[in-house]
Amino acid sequence: MHKLPLPLLLFPFLFSFFSFASSPQLSSPGPASQRIQVGVVRTDGSIVPFAEYRNNIWWNPWPETTELDVDHSLTPRSLARHPEPWFQTCYNSTSSWYFWPSADNRRLLLARKVVQVENHGEKNWALLSDLPHAVADERGAHHKNIGLALTADLKFDGSKDIEMTSKEATDVAAFIEPAFTGLEYVEIVRQLAVSGTKENYEKNGVPLSELDRSKVALQLTSLKRTSSSINGRNLYYFKVEKKYSRPEGLADAQCNNVSELSGWLVKEKDGSINLINESFWLTDCDKKGGGSIERFNILKLDGRHFVLTVEHVYDSEQYVIYQLKEFGLKSLLVTSGG
């Protein structure tokens, strides 16, 4: 048999190596049955992959530590400051993504090239797709997310916003109010103990008087529901708040103190409502320390229902994957975008 010289044998490998090192390119897709990727779709047409489903688990398939981790400024679950597109160095990327703008509308997106996009002052690796770009935002405005996409052709149920003036919203608010009142009282007691004195607390706390607190109306600021039921049950995400005026004489007296409660509800087949997860905090008009869910999708895999969310906190955003259990939501994976 004729044997090629060693340099010629190595040439294809060297060519491939230097081509990848010089410019990130799309790889051919691997077997769809082995893994599923999920990413955030933006108005600029880019897709930011943030997790993979393989062997019945969700995970972030990149190294646990990097040289950037030494000062703990970059956590293993962050999408920021990776020197290379992590979704290429860890496994083959795919060019086909399935996007569900609505419950009855599936759209195939084709990824054309690898790009970097801004995310709250950080850079994320992304895939630029053939999705038509929306009208550009004003200069300096933050990017807008319009949904989630998968690399598998699976039904991806979304959520819908409920009108704040609807009976559905009124019923939910009435159910939440007693829970809000109790959780607010518990947090007041905790913060009063931390403040040390009543005077220190009253500078930044909500009214100690239950009567005064009852005079402030509870406002429902966000209510989202699954587009279709899950085994006859409807899942809701909600957020409510009360705004209290600060004492006169403070330098920032115009910045209200705010009590916020967010969480998840399930409306059962018989119409009863159950609170399954909640998060309560006291903040101010800057809304530091709190957060909100921009959108969520439901995905059924291996007989389980997963809830995939895009969540905003004070100065960043994150992508959280939950599993919907019979009596609650279990957080499986949290990925920081920036």
Short mmCIF file of C-alpha atoms in Angstrom, two decimals:
data_model
loop_
_atom_site.label_atom_id
_atom_site.label_comp_id
_atom_site.label_asym_id
_atom_site.label_seq_id
_atom_site.Cartn_x
_atom_site.Cartn_y
_atom_site.Cartn_z
CA MET A 1 0.00 0.00 0.00
CA HIS A 2 1.27 3.47 -0.84
CA LYS A 3 1.83 5.60 2.27
CA LEU A 4 1.59 9.38 2.30
CA PRO A 5 4.48 11.39 3.80
CA LEU A 6 3.89 12.49 7.40
CA PRO A 7 3.55 16.24 6.55
CA LEU A 8 0.74 15.43 4.14
CA LEU A 9 -0.99 13.26 6.72
CA LEU A 10 -0.88 16.11 9.24
CA PHE A 11 -1.92 18.82 6.81
CA PRO A 12 -5.73 18.33 7.08
CA PHE A 13 -5.52 18.40 10.87
CA LEU A 14 -3.37 21.54 10.94
CA PHE A 15 -5.63 23.27 8.42
CA SER A 16 -8.69 22.48 10.51
CA PHE A 17 -7.02 23.65 13.72
CA PHE A 18 -5.86 27.02 12.39
CA SER A 19 -9.14 27.67 10.60
CA PHE A 20 -11.05 27.26 13.86
CA ALA A 21 -8.56 29.30 15.88
CA SER A 22 -8.68 32.24 13.48
CA SER A 23 -12.47 32.61 13.18
CA PRO A 24 -15.35 30.82 14.96
CA GLN A 25 -17.40 28.82 12.46
CA LEU A 26 -20.57 26.78 12.74
CA SER A 27 -20.08 23.07 13.22
CA SER A 28 -22.20 20.34 11.74
CA PRO A 29 -24.99 19.18 14.03
CA GLY A 30 -24.55 16.05 16.13
CA PRO A 31 -27.20 13.37 16.61
CA ALA A 32 -30.35 15.11 17.80
CA SER A 33 -31.21 12.17 20.04
CA GLN A 34 -28.12 12.68 22.17
CA ARG A 35 -28.58 16.28 23.29
CA ILE A 36 -30.86 19.33 23.13
CA GLN A 37 -29.64 22.90 23.39
CA VAL A 38 -31.74 25.86 24.51
CA GLY A 39 -31.06 29.53 23.86
CA VAL A 40 -32.53 33.01 24.25
CA VAL A 41 -33.78 34.68 21.05
CA ARG A 42 -33.30 38.44 20.74
CA THR A 43 -34.81 41.09 18.52
CA ASP A 44 -31.50 41.48 16.67
CA GLY A 45 -31.88 37.91 15.41
CA SER A 46 -29.20 36.42 17.66
CA ILE A 47 -29.60 33.25 19.73
CA VAL A 48 -27.66 32.99 23.00
CA PRO A 49 -27.30 29.28 23.95
CA PHE A 50 -27.21 28.79 27.72
CA ALA A 51 -27.85 25.13 28.57
CA GLU A 52 -27.96 21.59 27.28
CA TYR A 53 -30.19 18.62 28.07
CA ARG A 54 -28.41 15.27 27.93
CA ASN A 55 -28.78 11.97 29.79
CA ASN A 56 -31.98 13.24 31.40
CA ILE A 57 -30.35 16.27 33.07
CA TRP A 58 -29.90 19.98 32.34
CA TRP A 59 -26.38 21.35 32.68
CA ASN A 60 -23.91 24.01 31.57
CA PRO A 61 -21.46 22.08 29.39
CA TRP A 62 -18.36 24.15 29.92
CA PRO A 63 -15.34 23.68 32.23
CA GLU A 64 -16.01 24.19 35.91
CA THR A 65 -13.07 26.58 36.29
CA THR A 66 -11.03 28.85 34.05
CA GLU A 67 -8.12 31.23 34.56
CA LEU A 68 -10.67 34.02 34.88
CA ASP A 69 -12.12 32.32 37.95
CA VAL A 70 -9.12 32.93 40.20
CA ASP A 71 -10.57 36.06 41.81
CA HIS A 72 -14.07 34.56 41.82
CA SER A 73 -15.29 37.29 39.45
CA LEU A 74 -16.60 34.70 37.03
CA THR A 75 -18.71 31.82 38.27
CA PRO A 76 -18.80 28.47 36.46
CA ARG A 77 -22.42 29.12 35.48
CA SER A 78 -21.81 32.49 33.83
CA LEU A 79 -22.00 33.08 30.07
CA ALA A 80 -19.70 36.09 30.37
CA ARG A 81 -16.04 36.42 29.45
CA HIS A 82 -15.46 33.07 27.80
CA PRO A 83 -12.44 33.46 25.48
CA GLU A 84 -14.05 31.16 22.89
CA PRO A 85 -17.61 30.13 22.00
CA TRP A 86 -18.18 27.57 24.74
CA PHE A 87 -20.92 25.86 22.73
CA GLN A 88 -18.32 24.91 20.10
CA THR A 89 -15.46 23.89 22.34
CA CYS A 90 -17.69 21.60 24.41
CA TYR A 91 -19.70 19.93 21.66
CA ASN A 92 -20.86 20.35 18.09
CA SER A 93 -23.10 23.34 17.52
CA THR A 94 -26.10 23.10 15.26
CA SER A 95 -27.42 25.45 12.61
CA SER A 96 -31.14 24.63 13.05
CA TRP A 97 -33.18 26.11 15.90
CA TYR A 98 -36.91 25.84 16.54
CA PHE A 99 -38.53 29.00 17.85
CA TRP A 100 -42.12 29.29 19.10
CA PRO A 101 -43.22 32.97 18.96
CA SER A 102 -46.69 31.79 20.04
CA ALA A 103 -48.38 28.56 21.09
CA ASP A 104 -49.50 27.76 17.53
CA ASN A 105 -46.60 29.18 15.58
CA ARG A 106 -43.34 27.28 15.18
CA ARG A 107 -40.54 28.91 13.25
CA LEU A 108 -37.32 27.32 11.99
CA LEU A 109 -34.29 29.58 12.46
CA LEU A 110 -31.01 28.95 10.68
CA ALA A 111 -27.85 30.10 12.47
CA ARG A 112 -25.47 31.77 10.04
CA LYS A 113 -22.40 32.69 12.07
CA VAL A 114 -20.96 33.08 15.55
CA VAL A 115 -21.07 36.58 17.04
CA GLN A 116 -20.64 38.31 20.38
CA VAL A 117 -23.52 40.26 21.93
CA GLU A 118 -23.81 42.62 24.90
CA ASN A 119 -25.50 41.51 28.10
CA HIS A 120 -25.60 44.07 30.94
CA GLY A 121 -22.05 45.22 30.31
CA GLU A 122 -20.73 41.72 29.60
CA LYS A 123 -20.16 39.85 26.35
CA ASN A 124 -21.92 36.60 25.46
CA TRP A 125 -21.17 34.30 22.54
CA ALA A 126 -24.20 33.89 20.30
CA LEU A 127 -25.39 32.61 16.94
CA LEU A 128 -26.74 35.12 14.42
CA SER A 129 -29.81 33.63 12.77
CA ASP A 130 -31.90 34.47 9.72
CA LEU A 131 -34.66 35.96 11.88
CA PRO A 132 -35.50 39.42 10.48
CA HIS A 133 -34.20 42.11 12.78
CA ALA A 134 -36.64 44.31 14.63
CA VAL A 135 -36.39 48.09 14.39
CA ALA A 136 -33.21 49.13 16.17
CA ASP A 137 -33.64 50.43 19.70
CA GLU A 138 -32.41 53.85 20.72
CA ARG A 139 -28.68 54.00 21.21
CA GLY A 140 -27.75 52.81 24.67
CA ALA A 141 -31.02 50.92 25.22
CA HIS A 142 -30.78 47.39 26.54
CA HIS A 143 -31.37 44.42 24.27
CA LYS A 144 -34.81 42.81 24.14
CA ASN A 145 -35.51 39.10 24.46
CA ILE A 146 -38.43 37.73 22.46
CA GLY A 147 -38.43 34.07 23.44
CA LEU A 148 -36.58 30.79 23.72
CA ALA A 149 -35.52 28.33 21.03
CA LEU A 150 -34.53 24.66 20.96
CA THR A 151 -32.33 22.60 18.69
CA ALA A 152 -34.97 19.84 18.73
CA ASP A 153 -38.30 19.99 16.95
CA LEU A 154 -40.39 19.72 20.11
CA LYS A 155 -43.52 21.52 21.22
CA PHE A 156 -42.45 24.45 23.37
CA ASP A 157 -45.47 25.99 25.11
CA GLY A 158 -45.14 29.64 26.05
CA SER A 159 -46.82 31.97 28.51
CA LYS A 160 -49.28 34.82 28.00
CA ASP A 161 -49.72 38.08 29.88
CA ILE A 162 -53.04 38.45 31.70
CA GLU A 163 -54.73 41.84 31.66
CA MET A 164 -54.49 43.51 35.07
CA THR A 165 -58.16 44.59 34.89
CA SER A 166 -59.52 41.12 34.07
CA LYS A 167 -61.54 39.00 36.50
CA GLU A 168 -58.80 36.39 36.31
CA ALA A 169 -56.27 38.93 37.61
CA THR A 170 -58.68 40.19 40.29
CA ASP A 171 -59.23 36.65 41.57
CA VAL A 172 -55.50 35.97 41.73
CA ALA A 173 -54.80 39.23 43.58
CA ALA A 174 -57.52 38.45 46.13
CA PHE A 175 -55.99 35.03 46.74
CA ILE A 176 -52.46 36.45 47.15
CA GLU A 177 -53.28 39.30 49.54
CA PRO A 178 -53.49 37.25 52.80
CA ALA A 179 -50.17 35.56 52.00
CA PHE A 180 -48.61 38.94 51.21
CA THR A 181 -49.79 40.39 54.53
CA GLY A 182 -48.33 37.51 56.52
CA LEU A 183 -44.98 37.47 54.70
CA GLU A 184 -44.65 41.24 54.99
CA TYR A 185 -45.15 41.06 58.77
CA VAL A 186 -42.48 38.36 59.11
CA GLU A 187 -39.99 40.42 57.10
CA ILE A 188 -40.72 43.57 59.11
CA VAL A 189 -39.98 41.71 62.36
CA ARG A 190 -36.74 40.36 60.90
CA GLN A 191 -35.54 43.75 59.63
CA LEU A 192 -36.52 45.49 62.86
CA ALA A 193 -34.28 43.07 64.75
CA VAL A 194 -31.40 43.75 62.34
CA SER A 195 -31.84 47.54 62.57
CA GLY A 196 -31.45 47.46 66.33
CA THR A 197 -33.77 50.37 67.06
CA LYS A 198 -37.17 51.49 65.87
CA GLU A 199 -35.70 54.83 64.76
CA ASN A 200 -33.13 53.18 62.48
CA TYR A 201 -35.76 50.92 60.95
CA GLU A 202 -38.29 53.68 60.25
CA LYS A 203 -35.81 55.56 58.02
CA ASN A 204 -35.94 52.82 55.42
CA GLY A 205 -38.65 50.39 56.49
CA VAL A 206 -42.32 50.12 55.70
CA PRO A 207 -44.85 51.29 58.35
CA LEU A 208 -44.80 49.30 61.57
CA SER A 209 -48.50 49.92 62.10
CA GLU A 210 -50.69 47.21 60.61
CA LEU A 211 -53.45 49.80 60.23
CA ASP A 212 -51.18 52.10 58.22
CA ARG A 213 -50.08 49.24 55.98
CA SER A 214 -53.68 48.21 55.35
CA LYS A 215 -54.45 51.69 53.96
CA VAL A 216 -52.05 51.10 51.05
CA ALA A 217 -53.56 49.12 48.19
CA LEU A 218 -51.86 45.98 46.94
CA GLN A 219 -50.97 46.28 43.24
CA LEU A 220 -50.64 43.37 40.86
CA THR A 221 -47.78 44.35 38.54
CA SER A 222 -47.28 41.13 36.57
CA LEU A 223 -49.41 38.07 35.85
CA LYS A 224 -48.47 35.41 33.30
CA ARG A 225 -50.15 32.08 32.62
CA THR A 226 -49.30 29.02 30.57
CA SER A 227 -50.79 29.16 27.09
CA SER A 228 -52.24 25.67 27.56
CA SER A 229 -52.98 23.59 30.65
CA ILE A 230 -50.61 20.97 32.05
CA ASN A 231 -52.58 17.84 32.88
CA GLY A 232 -55.60 20.05 33.47
CA ARG A 233 -53.67 22.52 35.67
CA ASN A 234 -52.72 26.12 34.82
CA LEU A 235 -49.41 27.56 36.01
CA TYR A 236 -49.18 31.27 36.85
CA TYR A 237 -46.29 33.59 37.59
CA PHE A 238 -47.25 36.71 39.57
CA LYS A 239 -45.72 39.80 41.11
CA VAL A 240 -47.42 42.18 43.53
CA GLU A 241 -46.24 45.19 45.52
CA LYS A 242 -47.13 47.94 47.97
CA LYS A 243 -45.48 51.36 47.80
CA TYR A 244 -45.08 53.35 51.02
CA SER A 245 -44.07 57.00 51.33
CA ARG A 246 -40.87 57.64 53.22
CA PRO A 247 -40.78 59.92 56.27
CA GLU A 248 -40.36 63.61 55.45
CA GLY A 249 -36.93 65.12 55.90
CA LEU A 250 -34.94 62.32 54.29
CA ALA A 251 -32.64 63.28 51.43
CA ASP A 252 -34.37 60.77 49.15
CA ALA A 253 -37.85 61.07 50.61
CA GLN A 254 -39.41 60.88 47.15
CA CYS A 255 -38.11 57.33 46.68
CA ASN A 256 -40.86 55.11 48.06
CA ASN A 257 -40.20 52.05 50.17
CA VAL A 258 -41.60 48.99 48.47
CA SER A 259 -42.76 45.57 49.62
CA GLU A 260 -42.68 43.03 46.80
CA LEU A 261 -43.88 39.45 46.53
CA SER A 262 -43.44 37.26 43.48
CA GLY A 263 -44.00 33.58 42.94
CA TRP A 264 -45.91 30.81 41.26
CA LEU A 265 -49.49 29.61 41.54
CA VAL A 266 -51.25 26.55 40.23
CA LYS A 267 -54.94 26.60 39.41
CA GLU A 268 -56.24 23.06 39.80
CA LYS A 269 -58.86 21.30 37.70
CA ASP A 270 -61.53 22.08 40.31
CA GLY A 271 -60.74 25.83 40.17
CA SER A 272 -58.88 25.99 43.49
CA ILE A 273 -55.61 27.96 43.60
CA ASN A 274 -52.43 26.93 45.40
CA LEU A 275 -49.32 29.00 46.08
CA ILE A 276 -46.35 26.74 45.28
CA ASN A 277 -43.32 29.08 45.36
CA GLU A 278 -42.80 32.60 46.64
CA SER A 279 -40.09 35.21 47.19
CA PHE A 280 -40.65 38.29 49.38
CA TRP A 281 -38.40 41.30 49.91
CA LEU A 282 -38.42 44.90 51.10
CA THR A 283 -36.74 47.35 48.74
CA ASP A 284 -37.13 50.92 47.45
CA CYS A 285 -37.88 52.71 44.19
CA ASP A 286 -34.61 51.42 42.68
CA LYS A 287 -35.91 47.85 43.13
CA LYS A 288 -32.51 46.56 44.28
CA GLY A 289 -32.55 43.02 45.55
CA GLY A 290 -35.70 42.02 43.74
CA GLY A 291 -36.32 40.41 40.41
CA SER A 292 -38.98 39.55 37.86
CA ILE A 293 -39.62 36.96 35.19
CA GLU A 294 -39.77 38.37 31.68
CA ARG A 295 -41.14 35.20 30.09
CA PHE A 296 -41.34 31.47 30.59
CA ASN A 297 -41.87 28.36 28.49
CA ILE A 298 -42.99 24.82 29.28
CA LEU A 299 -41.22 21.81 27.82
CA LYS A 300 -42.20 18.17 28.32
CA LEU A 301 -39.29 15.73 28.18
CA ASP A 302 -39.01 12.15 29.41
CA GLY A 303 -42.38 12.37 31.12
CA ARG A 304 -41.43 15.51 33.08
CA HIS A 305 -42.50 19.14 32.70
CA PHE A 306 -39.75 21.75 32.76
CA VAL A 307 -40.28 25.49 33.18
CA LEU A 308 -37.62 27.58 31.43
CA THR A 309 -37.50 31.26 32.36
CA VAL A 310 -35.78 34.53 31.50
CA GLU A 311 -35.44 36.44 34.77
CA HIS A 312 -34.24 39.99 35.43
CA VAL A 313 -32.60 41.13 38.64
CA TYR A 314 -31.35 44.61 39.51
CA ASP A 315 -28.48 44.92 37.03
CA SER A 316 -28.33 41.59 35.22
CA GLU A 317 -30.40 38.78 33.82
CA GLN A 318 -30.39 35.03 34.30
CA TYR A 319 -31.95 31.94 32.78
CA VAL A 320 -33.45 29.42 35.19
CA ILE A 321 -34.72 25.92 34.52
CA TYR A 322 -37.23 24.42 36.96
CA GLN A 323 -38.99 21.11 37.12
CA LEU A 324 -42.71 21.32 37.81
CA LYS A 325 -43.51 18.90 40.60
CA GLU A 326 -46.89 17.95 42.01
CA PHE A 327 -46.57 20.47 44.84
CA GLY A 328 -44.02 22.99 43.66
CA LEU A 329 -41.16 24.04 41.41
CA LYS A 330 -37.66 22.66 41.86
CA SER A 331 -34.82 24.82 40.58
CA LEU A 332 -32.46 22.67 38.47
CA LEU A 333 -30.10 25.13 36.81
CA VAL A 334 -29.36 28.85 37.04
CA THR A 335 -27.25 30.50 34.32
CA SER A 336 -26.08 34.11 34.55
CA GLY A 337 -26.09 36.12 31.35
CA GLY A 338 -24.22 39.20 32.51
#
